[in-house]
């Protein structure tokens, strides 16, 4: 496995294009960038009333924003990730190989539904509290690790203890812009790792970082997706504008 910090160099390299940004929307839950395609990233859970660069991003080339992925400013890193995804996910040949997942009762949980038969009796760690995930806690040994834990969750520091002994790790792709990806991947090297969520860039190189499966989204209705993001939608994007797809990197 290569140095997991190299993911940032890799993604920024993919963002080296003069393609201009057509639109940026920073919604309550999701940030959307429209360029050649549409890229998503989960919005920061850090409230702010103003951003100093608001009103300056449209028509900027993607390469000007991609370097923000290294920024410790959560909003800059989020915009960069969405912009890079707008390039990568528009061209990625992996999407032709990925399978569309059946829509679960809660569409945002389709990935967990798909793997459920393989998770029985396994030690499962999930990075990020996915809405509705609690329904699986009676059928598998599941640990939810959260940066902002709610009752029943483990704090981020628990990763050091739980991930090395996990059989499966479901890792949110939002770990890339929030800079937790390198360490979480290192801790999960003994597990089967699923990198997942709308923030996911569809890249085969994730296999070099120890990722076994990619579970990301394809845009099914760009107009509805844009409206849902702009109106503060969270899991509702799975009902209106995106669908989960899965690809094994093994």
Backbone as a ProteinNet text record, in pm:
[ID]
protein_1_A
[PRIMARY]
XXXXXXXXXXXXXXXXXXXXXXXXXXXXXXXXXXXXXXXXXXXXXXXXXXXXXXXXXXXXXXXXXXXXXXXXXXXXXXXXXXXXXXXXXXXXXXXXXXXXXXXXXXXXXXXXXXXXXXXXXXXXXXXXXXXXXXXXXXXXXXXXXXXXXXXXXXXXXXXXXXXXXXXXXXXXXXXXXXXXXXXXXXXXXXXXXXXXXXXXXXXXXXXXXXXXXXXXXXXXXXXXXXXXXXXXXXXXXXXXXXXXXXXXXX
[TERTIARY]
85.2	0	88.3	59.6	140.1	102.7	184.1	158.9	21.5	-67	-205.8	-219.6	-117.7	-124.4	-112	-64.8	-49	-182.6	-291.6	-423	-446.7	-390.8	-413.2	-338.8	-216	-142.9	-216	-264.1	-333.3	-457.9	-539.5	-665.2	-640	-542.5	-511.5	-458.2	-381.3	-334.6	-451.7	-553.1	-671.6	-745.4	-727.3	-795.9	-721.2	-609.6	-530.5	-590.9	-696.6	-765.3	-814.2	-819.6	-869.1	-1020.7	-1086.9	-1233.3	-1290	-1376.2	-1427.3	-1541.3	-1548.7	-1661.6	-1784	-1893.6	-2018.5	-2106.4	-2097.5	-2181.6	-2128.9	-2136.5	-2108.9	-2229.2	-2282	-2387.5	-2337.9	-2335.9	-2299	-2427.2	-2486.2	-2610.1	-2585.4	-2694.2	-2681.3	-2610	-2636	-2578	-2476.4	-2504.9	-2418.1	-2370.1	-2248.5	-2193.9	-2187	-2231.6	-2239.5	-2156.5	-2078.5	-2005.3	-2048.5	-2083.3	-2115	-2003.3	-1943.1	-1840	-1865	-1771.8	-1799.4	-1910.9	-1910.4	-2014.8	-2055	-2115.2	-2156.5	-2077.2	-2017.7	-1944.3	-2007.7	-2005.6	-2064.4	-1959.9	-1984.1	-1907.1	-1996.7	-1986.7	-2065.6	-2018.7	-2113.3	-2080.4	-2027.6	-1942.7	-1891	-2002.7	-1986.4	-2081.5	-2034	-1973.6	-1917.3	-1996.4	-2078.6	-2161.1	-2078.5	-2119.4	-2055.2	-2157.5	-2142.8	-2235.8	-2184.8	-2054.7	-2000.9	-1870.9	-1843.8	-1718.3	-1655.4	-1529.2	-1466.4	-1460.3	-1465.6	-1451.7	-1585.3	-1694	-1826.7	-1841.2	-1898	-1920	-1802.7	-1696	-1576.1	-1543.4	-1618.6	-1576.2	-1620.1	-1735.5	-1784	-1687.7	-1659.7	-1567.1	-1420.7	-1390.1	-1253.1	-1222.6	-1099.9	-1064.9	-1055.9	-1094.3	-1092.4	-956.1	-848.7	-715.3	-686.5	-754.3	-735.4	-797.5	-900.5	-968.7	-917.7	-862.4	-825.3	-720.8	-630.4	-526.3	-585.2	-707.8	-774.2	-797.5	-783.8	-807.6	-711.7	-595.2	-499.3	-529.6	-622.6	-650.6	-710.8	-677	-740.5	-867.8	-900.6	-1030.4	-1132.4	-1228.3	-1321	-1401.6	-1438.2	-1517.6	-1434.5	-1310.6	-1224.2	-1201.6	-1172.4	-1148.3	-1272.5	-1388.2	-1513.9	-1538.1	-1519.8	-1536.9	-1439	-1314.3	-1213.8	-1254.3	-1303.4	-1343.1	-1458.4	-1557.4	-1671	-1624.8	-1531.9	-1482.2	-1403.6	-1318.3	-1240.6	-1333.8	-1435.4	-1532.8	-1608.8	-1631.6	-1703.2	-1624.7	-1492.4	-1407.3	-1392.2	-1349.8	-1322.9	-1447.3	-1557.6	-1675.1	-1750.1	-1715.5	-1775	-1706.9	-1579.9	-1502.1	-1471.2	-1491	-1440.3	-1495.2	-1406.3	-1451.1	-1504.1	-1478.8	-1524.3	-1676.7	-1742.7	-1888.5	-1954.2	-1884.2	-1937.3	-1929.3	-1841.5	-1823.1	-1902.2	-1934.3	-2003.8	-2147.2	-2195.9	-2333.1	-2423.8	-2544.6	-2643.2	-2698.6	-2700.8	-2750.2	-2901.7	-2969.1	-3113.4	-3140.9	-3247.1	-3280.3	-3340.9	-3278.3	-3328.2	-3447.6	-3513.2	-3626	-3583	-3463.8	-3400	-3287.9	-3306.5	-3217.3	-3071.6	-3047.3	-2909.2	-2838.5	-2913.7	-2857.1	-2838.9	-2849.3	-2841.7	-2711.8	-2602.3	-2472.4	-2473.1	-2525.5	-2530	-2623.5	-2735.9	-2829.8	-2762.4	-2681.6	-2615.6	-2518.7	-2442.4	-2340.3	-2392.3	-2515.5	-2569	-2543.5	-2565.5	-2541.3	-2396.8	-2301.9	-2160.7	-2115.6	-2201.6	-2161.5	-2205.9	-2289.1	-2338.3	-2222.4	-2215.1	-2111.4	-1975.9	-1967.5	-1841.1	-1830.8	-1708.7	-1684.8	-1686	-1786.5	-1807.9	-1792	-1710.3	-1696	-1740.8	-1817.1	-1869.6	-1821.6	-1753.2	-1709	-1818.7	-1887.3	-1997.5	-2131.5	-2215.6	-2349	-2445.7	-2476.5	-2569.8	-2712.3	-2799.5	-2938.2	-3003.3	-3063.1	-3130.7	-3043.9	-2915.7	-2821.6	-2854.4	-2922.8	-2951	-3027.4	-3103.1	-3184.4	-3099.2	-2970.4	-2884	-2809.7	-2821.5	-2741.3	-2782.1	-2903.9	-2948.1	-2908	-2865.3	-2833.6	-2685	-2604	-2458.9	-2388	-2261.1	-2179.8	-2120.9	-2187	-2151.3	-2109.1	-1997.8	-1948.6	-1951.8	-2019.8	-2026.7	-1933.2	-1841.2	-1741	-1770.7	-1781.7	-1826	-1735.7	-1708.2	-1637.7	-1721.1	-1853.4	-1946.7	-2043.3	-1997.3	-2076.8	-2205.8	-2307.8	-2434.5	-2439.5	-2538.4	-2544.9	-2543.5	-2454.1	-2439.1	-2324	-2271	-2156.8	-2025.9	-1919.6	-1785.5	-1721.9	-1638.7	-1569.2	-1459.5	-1411.1	-1310.1	-1186.2	-1149.3	-1029.5	-1042.5	-1164.4	-1184.9	-1136.9	-1116.7	-1067.4	-937.1	-851.5	-721.6	-736.4	-846.8	-866.8	-959.3	-1058.8	-1160.2	-1123.9	-1062.3	-1039.1	-939	-829.2	-734.8	-794.7	-899.4	-960.5	-1091.3	-1123.2	-1247.5	-1229.4	-1336.4	-1337.1	-1376.7	-1470.6	-1517.8	-1515.2	-1475	-1479.9	-1550.1	-1654.4	-1725.9	-1681.3	-1605.8	-1536.1	-1598.1	-1649	-1706.9	-1598.5	-1627.7	-1531.8	-1513	-1599.2	-1581.1	-1455.6	-1402.4	-1275.9	-1160.4	-1177.4	-1069.9	-1060.9	-1166.3	-1152.5	-1133.5	-1184.6	-1164.7	-1032.8	-950.7	-811.8	-796.8	-902.5	-889.6	-861.1	-873.1	-854.9	-721.8	-607.3	-480.2	-470.2	-503.5	-490.8	-595.3	-716.8	-821.9	-789	-732	-693	-580	-483.1	-373	-423.8	-519.4	-573.6	-660.7	-708.7	-804.7	-741.5	-609.1	-543.8	-571.1	-623.5	-657.3	-802	-875.9	-1019.1	-1049.2	-1170	-1225.8	-1283.4	-1235.9	-1271.1	-1359.3	-1472	-1564.2	-1558.5	-1509.4	-1507.6	-1636.5	-1714.5	-1851.6	-1901.3	-2011.2	-2082.4	-2076.8	-2163.9	-2166.8	-2037.9	-1953.8	-1826.5	-1722.8	-1750.8	-1652	-1607	-1474.5	-1423.3	-1405.6	-1454.1	-1445.5	-1306.5	-1211.5	-1074.9	-1027.8	-968.4	-914.6	-794.7	-726.4	-606.3	-634	-761	-791.3	-749.2	-737.4	-690.2	-550.1	-469.5	-333	-329.2	-441	-449.8	-516.7	-542.2	-601.7	-753.3	-815.2	-961.5	-1005.2	-1104.3	-1153	-1274.6	-1360.9	-1482.1	-1502.7	-1554.2	-1602	-1753.4	-1817.3	-1963.2	-1997.2	-2017.8	-2048.7	-2179.1	-2201.4	-2329.9	-2310.3	-2414.7	-2426.4	-2545.1	-2539.2	-2646.1	-2754.5	-2873.9	-2985.6	-3074.3	-3076.2	-3159.1	-3087.8	-3011.5	-2929.4	-3013	-3127.2	-3213.3	-3269.8	-3320.5	-3376.4	-3268.2	-3150	-3039.6	-3001.3	-2987	-2950.3	-3052.5	-3179.5	-3284.6	-3282.4	-3263.9	-3263.9	-3145.4	-3028.4	-2910.5	-2931.4	-2981.8	-3001.8	-3104.7	-3200.6	-3306.2	-3272.7	-3145.3	-3100.9	-3121.9	-3141.4	-3167.7	-3048.7	-3076.9	-2974.5	-2989.5	-3044.6	-3062.2	-3164.4	-3238.2	-3339.9	-3277.8	-3149.3	-3088.8	-3095.5	-3104	-3112.2	-3251	-3347.2	-3483.2	-3506.1	-3426.5	-3455.7	-3350.1	-3220.6	-3121	-3003.3	-2979.8	-2863.3	-2901.4	-2816.5	-2833.2	-2698.4	-2695.6	-2572.7	-2530.9	-2400.9	-2339.1	-2220.4	-2183.9	-2078.9	-1981.1	-1852	-1748.4	-1644.7	-1612.4	-1505.6	-1372.5	-1272	-1139.1	-1044.5	-1096.4	-1013.2	-983.6
-119.8	0	124.2	218.3	339.5	436.2	537.3	638.2	700.4	685.4	729.2	879.8	955.3	1101	1142.1	1050.6	1080.8	1096	1062.7	1079.8	1225.1	1318.4	1460.1	1503.8	1455.4	1484.7	1426.5	1303.3	1235.2	1312.6	1351	1419.4	1558.3	1629	1762.2	1751.5	1646.7	1624.8	1607.5	1534	1515.1	1646.4	1739.1	1867.8	1971.7	1932.4	2028.4	2047.4	2122.1	2149.3	2293.9	2351.2	2488.4	2495	2381.2	2380.3	2476.5	2568.9	2667.8	2614.6	2665.6	2637.4	2710.2	2639.4	2701.8	2743.1	2666.5	2697.7	2625.1	2691.6	2631	2658.8	2553.9	2569.5	2504.8	2580.6	2526.3	2513.5	2393.7	2368.7	2328.5	2308.4	2271.4	2138.7	2043.7	1910.4	1880.7	1927.3	1895.1	2021.7	2013.4	2118.4	2061.3	2138.9	2094.3	2185.6	2125.1	2200	2150	2243.1	2209.6	2261.8	2173.4	2210.5	2124.8	2034.1	1939.5	1845.1	1810	1728.3	1789.6	1709.9	1755.6	1679.9	1752.6	1692.7	1730.7	1636.8	1659.1	1641.8	1705.7	1684.2	1721.8	1646.1	1682.5	1817.3	1903.9	2036.9	2027	2120.3	2118.2	2139.6	2075.5	2096.3	2210.2	2310.2	2425.6	2549.1	2602.7	2717.1	2841.8	2915	3043.3	3133.9	3261.9	3357.6	3412.7	3402.9	3459	3389.9	3385.8	3333.5	3443.3	3472.8	3590.2	3583.5	3461.9	3447.5	3427.2	3442.4	3427.7	3522.8	3472.8	3555.1	3561.1	3481.8	3488.1	3356.5	3251.3	3118.6	3083.7	3129.8	3097.9	3153.9	3071.8	3101.2	3081.8	3052.3	3017.2	2878	2853.7	2718.4	2624.2	2500	2400.7	2393.5	2407.7	2395.4	2502.4	2615	2719.9	2681.4	2598	2556.9	2424.8	2340.8	2205.4	2206.4	2304.6	2309.8	2334	2384.6	2405.3	2273.5	2160.4	2032.6	2013.1	2075.8	2066	2165.1	2255.3	2360.8	2303	2366.3	2330	2409.6	2498.4	2564.6	2466.1	2425.2	2318.6	2353.7	2480.7	2520.6	2520	2563.1	2558.2	2413.9	2324.1	2184.2	2119.8	2157.5	2102.4	2146.8	2274.6	2325.8	2257.1	2240.1	2173.7	2030.8	1957.9	1818.6	1809.4	1896.5	1897	1931.3	2026.1	2067.3	1955.3	1889.4	1777.4	1663.5	1637.1	1532.8	1566.1	1694.5	1734.5	1697.7	1685.9	1643.9	1492.1	1434.2	1290.4	1209.2	1239.8	1154.3	1172.4	1276.4	1295.6	1205.7	1173.7	1098	954.5	920.4	794	672	587.1	463.4	360.9	382.6	287.5	279.5	389	391.1	292.9	257.4	159.3	18	-0.8	-132.5	-146.9	-34.9	-38.7	-88.7	-156.7	-207.4	-112.8	-92.2	-11.7	-94.6	-38.1	-110.8	-98.9	-207.7	-198.5	-93.2	-20.2	86.9	26.9	52.6	4.8	88.4	43.7	120	263.2	277	407.2	410.2	486	477.2	504.5	585.5	616.6	498.5	392.5	275.2	157.9	182.2	74.1	-4.4	63.1	-4.6	-106.4	-67.4	-158.8	-276.4	-250.2	-356.9	-459.5	-412.6	-501.4	-595.7	-543	-623.5	-698.1	-674.9	-728	-878.3	-964.1	-1108.1	-1141	-1058.4	-1083.7	-1028.5	-949.5	-880.8	-952.1	-1056	-1127	-1190.6	-1164.5	-1221.9	-1156.9	-1049.5	-980.3	-855.9	-814.1	-688.9	-577.3	-490.4	-388.3	-249.4	-167.4	-27.8	63.2	164.1	259.7	398.5	464.3	600.7	694.9	756	846.3	786.3	864.1	819.5	842	736.6	745.9	740.6	833.2	831.1	695.5	637.7	509.6	389.4	410.7	300.8	218	278.4	212.4	81.4	69.2	-51.4	-177.1	-161.7	-277.6	-318.8	-240.6	-265.9	-393.2	-444.7	-568.4	-691.7	-671.7	-785.3	-801.2	-707.1	-718.5	-642.4	-676.6	-607	-484.2	-371.5	-250.3	-138.6	-76	40.3	161	264.4	387.8	490.1	539.7	635.6	770.3	873.3	1004.1	1116	1214	1334.7	1412.4	1409.8	1476.5	1370.9	1288.3	1173.5	1211.2	1130.4	1137.5	1016.1	1007.6	891.7	759.4	669.1	540.9	537.4	654.6	661.5	660.8	621.6	632.8	761.5	826.7	947.7	909.7	1009.3	984.9	915.3	944.8	883.9	732.7	680.8	536.5	461.4	532.1	467.4	392.7	450.5	389.5	251.2	227.4	102	5.6	58.9	-24.9	-71.1	15.8	-19.2	-133	-139.7	-249.9	-388.6	-400.3	-530.6	-551.3	-460.7	-471.9	-564.4	-638	-721.6	-639.5	-548	-459.5	-316.4	-224.2	-81.3	-10.3	63.1	146.6	290.4	341.4	469.7	575.6	680.6	789.2	860.8	888.9	960.6	1104.9	1152.8	1286.1	1290.3	1173.9	1169.1	1227.8	1235.6	1295.1	1445.1	1523	1667.1	1703.2	1620.8	1658.8	1608	1544	1507.3	1388	1312.7	1193.7	1068.5	1075.9	959.6	887.7	957.1	885	795.2	848.3	768.1	656.9	684.7	583.2	465.5	493.4	386.3	302.9	368.4	296.6	203.2	250.1	169.5	54.3	63.1	-35.1	-138.9	-148.8	-233.9	-382.5	-423	-563.6	-594.1	-493.3	-508.7	-501.6	-545.7	-516.5	-376.1	-286.8	-144.7	-102.6	-41.3	14.6	166.1	232.4	378.8	423.8	508.3	528.8	672	699	825.5	911.6	1011.3	1101.7	1180.5	1190.7	1262.1	1180	1054.2	963.6	1003.6	1012.8	1022.4	880.3	855	720.6	699.7	650.9	630.2	489.1	420.4	285.7	288.5	403.4	412.5	391.5	395.9	372.3	231.7	139.8	4.6	10.5	105.8	120.3	171.4	225.7	277.1	177.2	55.7	-46.3	-49.3	20.8	20.5	-99.4	-173.9	-293.4	-268	-177.6	-146.2	4.5	50.2	187.3	184.1	264.4	276.4	424.6	472.1	613.3	629.3	748.8	776.1	818.3	798.6	856.6	951.7	1054.6	1153.9	1106	1087.9	1041.5	1155.5	1264.9	1379.7	1505.2	1569.6	1683	1801.8	1823.3	1936.2	1917.3	1796.7	1768.2	1766.8	1717.3	1715.7	1857.5	1944.7	2083	2148.1	2129.4	2191.1	2137.3	2005.7	1944.7	1993.4	2002.6	2053.4	2198.6	2279.9	2422.7	2446.5	2353.2	2368.3	2297.8	2260.1	2206	2058	1983.4	1840.7	1760.6	1655.5	1563	1430.7	1329.7	1199.3	1204.8	1311.9	1322.3	1323.3	1353.7	1349.6	1208.8	1106.3	968.5	938	1020.1	1002.5	1085.6	1190.7	1284.9	1288.4	1268.7	1299.3	1207	1113.5	1025.2	882.1	788.1	648.2	587.2	499.8	432.2	328	324.5	221	164.3	40.8	-29.7	-93.9	-89.4	-153.1	-217	-343.3	-410.8	-376.5	-343.4	-313.7	-432.3	-544.4	-662.8	-732.3
0	0	0	-87.8	-96	16	35.5	138.5	115.8	214.3	196.4	182	223.5	207.5	59.9	-23.3	-164.9	-237.1	-169	-230.7	-271.1	-195.5	-224.3	-350.2	-367.3	-490.8	-611.2	-595.9	-704.7	-748.3	-652.5	-684.6	-743.1	-688.8	-741.7	-884.3	-912.8	-1049.8	-1145.6	-1102.5	-1186.7	-1208.5	-1116.3	-1127.8	-1208.5	-1269.9	-1347.7	-1487.6	-1493.3	-1618.4	-1618.6	-1738	-1751.6	-1764.1	-1753.3	-1759.4	-1655.7	-1696.5	-1601.1	-1514.5	-1395.6	-1307.3	-1360.1	-1374.1	-1417.9	-1300.1	-1192.1	-1076.2	-953.7	-839.7	-709.2	-620.1	-559.4	-459.1	-330.2	-221.7	-91.5	-10	-14.8	55.7	200	273.4	414.2	431.8	342.4	354	245.4	122.6	9.5	-60.5	-110.8	-197.5	-338.3	-435.6	-574.9	-663.4	-751.1	-852.4	-989.3	-1076.1	-1214.6	-1302.8	-1380.4	-1478.3	-1601.6	-1635.4	-1743.2	-1701.5	-1576.7	-1517.9	-1385.8	-1300	-1167.9	-1063.5	-970	-860.1	-728	-633.4	-501.7	-392.6	-281.2	-159.7	-42.7	65.2	182.6	235.9	266.4	318.9	461.8	503.1	640.6	741.8	856.7	966	1054.1	990.1	1061	1019.6	1108.2	1068.5	1041.6	941.6	912	847	864.5	804.5	672.8	652.2	527.8	491.6	361.9	309.6	225.4	249.9	189	37.3	-19.5	-164.4	-234.9	-163.3	-226.1	-344.1	-453.4	-571.3	-666.8	-638.4	-723.4	-793.5	-769.4	-815.3	-957.7	-998	-1132.5	-1236.3	-1336.2	-1447.7	-1411.9	-1285.6	-1252.8	-1307.8	-1356.3	-1400.3	-1280.7	-1302.9	-1195.8	-1128.8	-1206.6	-1149.3	-1044.1	-1051.6	-951.3	-817.1	-822.3	-699.9	-645.9	-733.4	-691.1	-579.4	-579.6	-476.1	-337	-331.3	-203.1	-128.6	-197.5	-131.4	-14.1	-19.7	90.5	203.6	180.4	277.5	405.1	517.7	644.4	667.8	573.9	576.3	519.3	601.4	562.7	437.9	422.1	306.5	178.8	186.9	69.7	25.1	119.7	86.3	26.2	76	24	-119	-146.2	-282.2	-377.5	-332.8	-416.1	-448.5	-348.9	-371.4	-469.9	-455.4	-548.3	-689.7	-700	-831.8	-899	-823.1	-877.5	-919.9	-838.4	-873.1	-1001	-1025.9	-1147.2	-1272.2	-1258	-1369.2	-1372.6	-1260.7	-1255.8	-1288.3	-1222.8	-1234.2	-1365.5	-1439.1	-1571.5	-1674.2	-1652	-1750.1	-1707.3	-1581.2	-1529.3	-1603	-1654.5	-1719.8	-1620.5	-1491.9	-1390.6	-1383.7	-1418.8	-1408.9	-1505.4	-1612.3	-1705.9	-1648.9	-1549.8	-1488	-1358	-1295.9	-1167	-1183.8	-1080.8	-1084.2	-1004.9	-1057.2	-985.2	-870.7	-752	-635.9	-625.3	-588.2	-563.7	-457.9	-475.8	-382.5	-256.1	-142.4	-14.4	29.5	137.2	192.2	220.2	278	290.5	187.1	79.5	-36.3	-2.1	99.4	136	201.8	233.7	299.2	203.6	74.4	-24.7	-15.7	15.6	25	138.2	253.7	367.8	339.6	274.1	238.1	148	54.8	-40.5	30.1	124.4	191	313.6	353.3	478.5	497	395.4	415.7	451.8	407.4	434.7	569.6	633.5	755.6	881.7	867.3	984.6	1060.3	1189.4	1274.1	1259.3	1181	1158.7	1246.6	1269.5	1340.4	1236.7	1242.6	1140.2	1201.4	1137.1	1180	1066.5	1101.2	1003.9	1043.6	951.7	976.9	930	1024	990.9	1027.7	1092.9	1132.6	1016.6	944.2	832.2	885.3	842.8	889.5	863.2	967.1	954.3	983.7	1008.6	1028.4	1152.8	1246.2	1373.9	1355.3	1246.4	1225	1210.3	1178	1159.3	1286	1390.5	1509.5	1582.8	1554.3	1617.7	1536.9	1413	1326.5	1300.7	1345.4	1329.3	1440.3	1460.2	1559.5	1492.5	1509.7	1435	1528.7	1496.3	1570.7	1478.8	1519.8	1442.1	1504.8	1423.4	1470	1406.7	1487.9	1440.1	1490.8	1402.6	1445.9	1546.6	1526.1	1617.8	1671	1767.5	1810.6	1881.6	1854	1925.3	2018	2107.7	2197.6	2120.2	2159.7	2092.8	1994	1956.8	1865	1943.4	1874.8	1929.9	1878.5	1959.4	1911.8	1812.9	1740.9	1637.9	1692.8	1816.4	1875.5	1890.2	1890.8	1903.3	1780	1669	1547.2	1573.3	1656	1684.6	1747.2	1815.1	1885.6	1809.6	1739.8	1677.2	1536.5	1456.8	1316.5	1297	1372.5	1349.5	1371	1452.5	1479.9	1403.6	1311.6	1234.8	1115.1	1082.3	961.8	840.2	860.6	754	804.3	716.2	746.8	632.4	665.7	569.4	594.5	499.8	516.9	427.7	487.3	409	328.9	203.1	118.5	164.5	252.1	309.3	395.6	429.2	503.3	422.9	290.3	208.4	233	208.3	234.1	380.2	473.4	614	671.5	583.9	614.8	708.9	733.9	818.7	736.8	604.4	517.6	539.8	538.4	548.9	671.9	786.9	909.1	914.6	874	879.2	788	672.2	580	640.3	701.3	765.4	874.9	952.2	1061.8	1012.6	890.3	837.3	746.2	745.7	646.8	666.1	782.4	804.1	766.7	726.6	699.5	550.3	515.7	383.5	391.4	304.1	315.1	198.3	231.7	133.1	145.9	42.4	40	-25.4	41.2	-5.1	12.3	-55.9	-41.4	-166.1	-175.8	-291.7	-312	-207.9	-219.8	-297.1	-324.4	-383	-522.8	-547.6	-684.5	-739.6	-860.4	-918	-979.9	-899	-943.6	-910.5	-1009.1	-986.9	-893.2	-884.2	-800.8	-652.1	-610.9	-469.8	-427	-521.5	-487.8	-428.5	-474.2	-423.3	-279.9	-233.8	-97.2	-3.3	-52.1	32.3	31.3	-63.7	-74.1	-157.8	-108.3	-178.4	-265.7	-221.2	-296.7	-302.9	-416.6	-430.7	-436.4	-354.5	-354.8	-361.5	-483.4	-504.2	-578.5	-629.3	-693.4	-838.4	-914.5	-1047	-1044.5	-1125.5	-1130.1	-1225.5	-1173	-1254.9	-1302.5	-1227.5	-1264.4	-1213.8	-1300.9	-1257.7	-1212.9	-1277.4	-1240.2	-1100.2	-1073.2	-941.3	-834.4	-870.2	-775.2	-736.1	-834.5	-806.6	-714.5	-743.1	-662.5	-519.7	-505.8	-372.9	-290.6	-353.5	-283.3	-241.7	-334.4	-307.8	-198.1	-186.6	-86.1	45.4	61.3	189.8	207.7	98.8	108.9	157.2	235	281	208.1	277.2	213.2	100.1	91.2	-14.1	-153.8	-167.2	-300.4	-359.4	-273.1	-322.1	-379.1	-345.8	-398	-522.3	-540.3	-649.1	-759.4	-725.2	-826.8	-842.5	-747.3	-757.3	-722.3	-765.3	-730.9	-698.2	-598	-559.7	-663.3	-690.8	-773.3	-697.4	-729.8	-656.6	-753.4	-716	-797.7	-706.2	-733.7	-662.6	-727.7	-647.2	-697.3	-684	-634.7	-613.8	-746.8
[MASK]
++++++++++++++++++++++++++++++++++++++++++++++++++++++++++++++++++++++++++++++++++++++++++++++++++++++++++++++++++++++++++++++++++++++++++++++++++++++++++++++++++++++++++++++++++++++++++++++++++++++++++++++++++++++++++++++++++++++++++++++++++++++++++

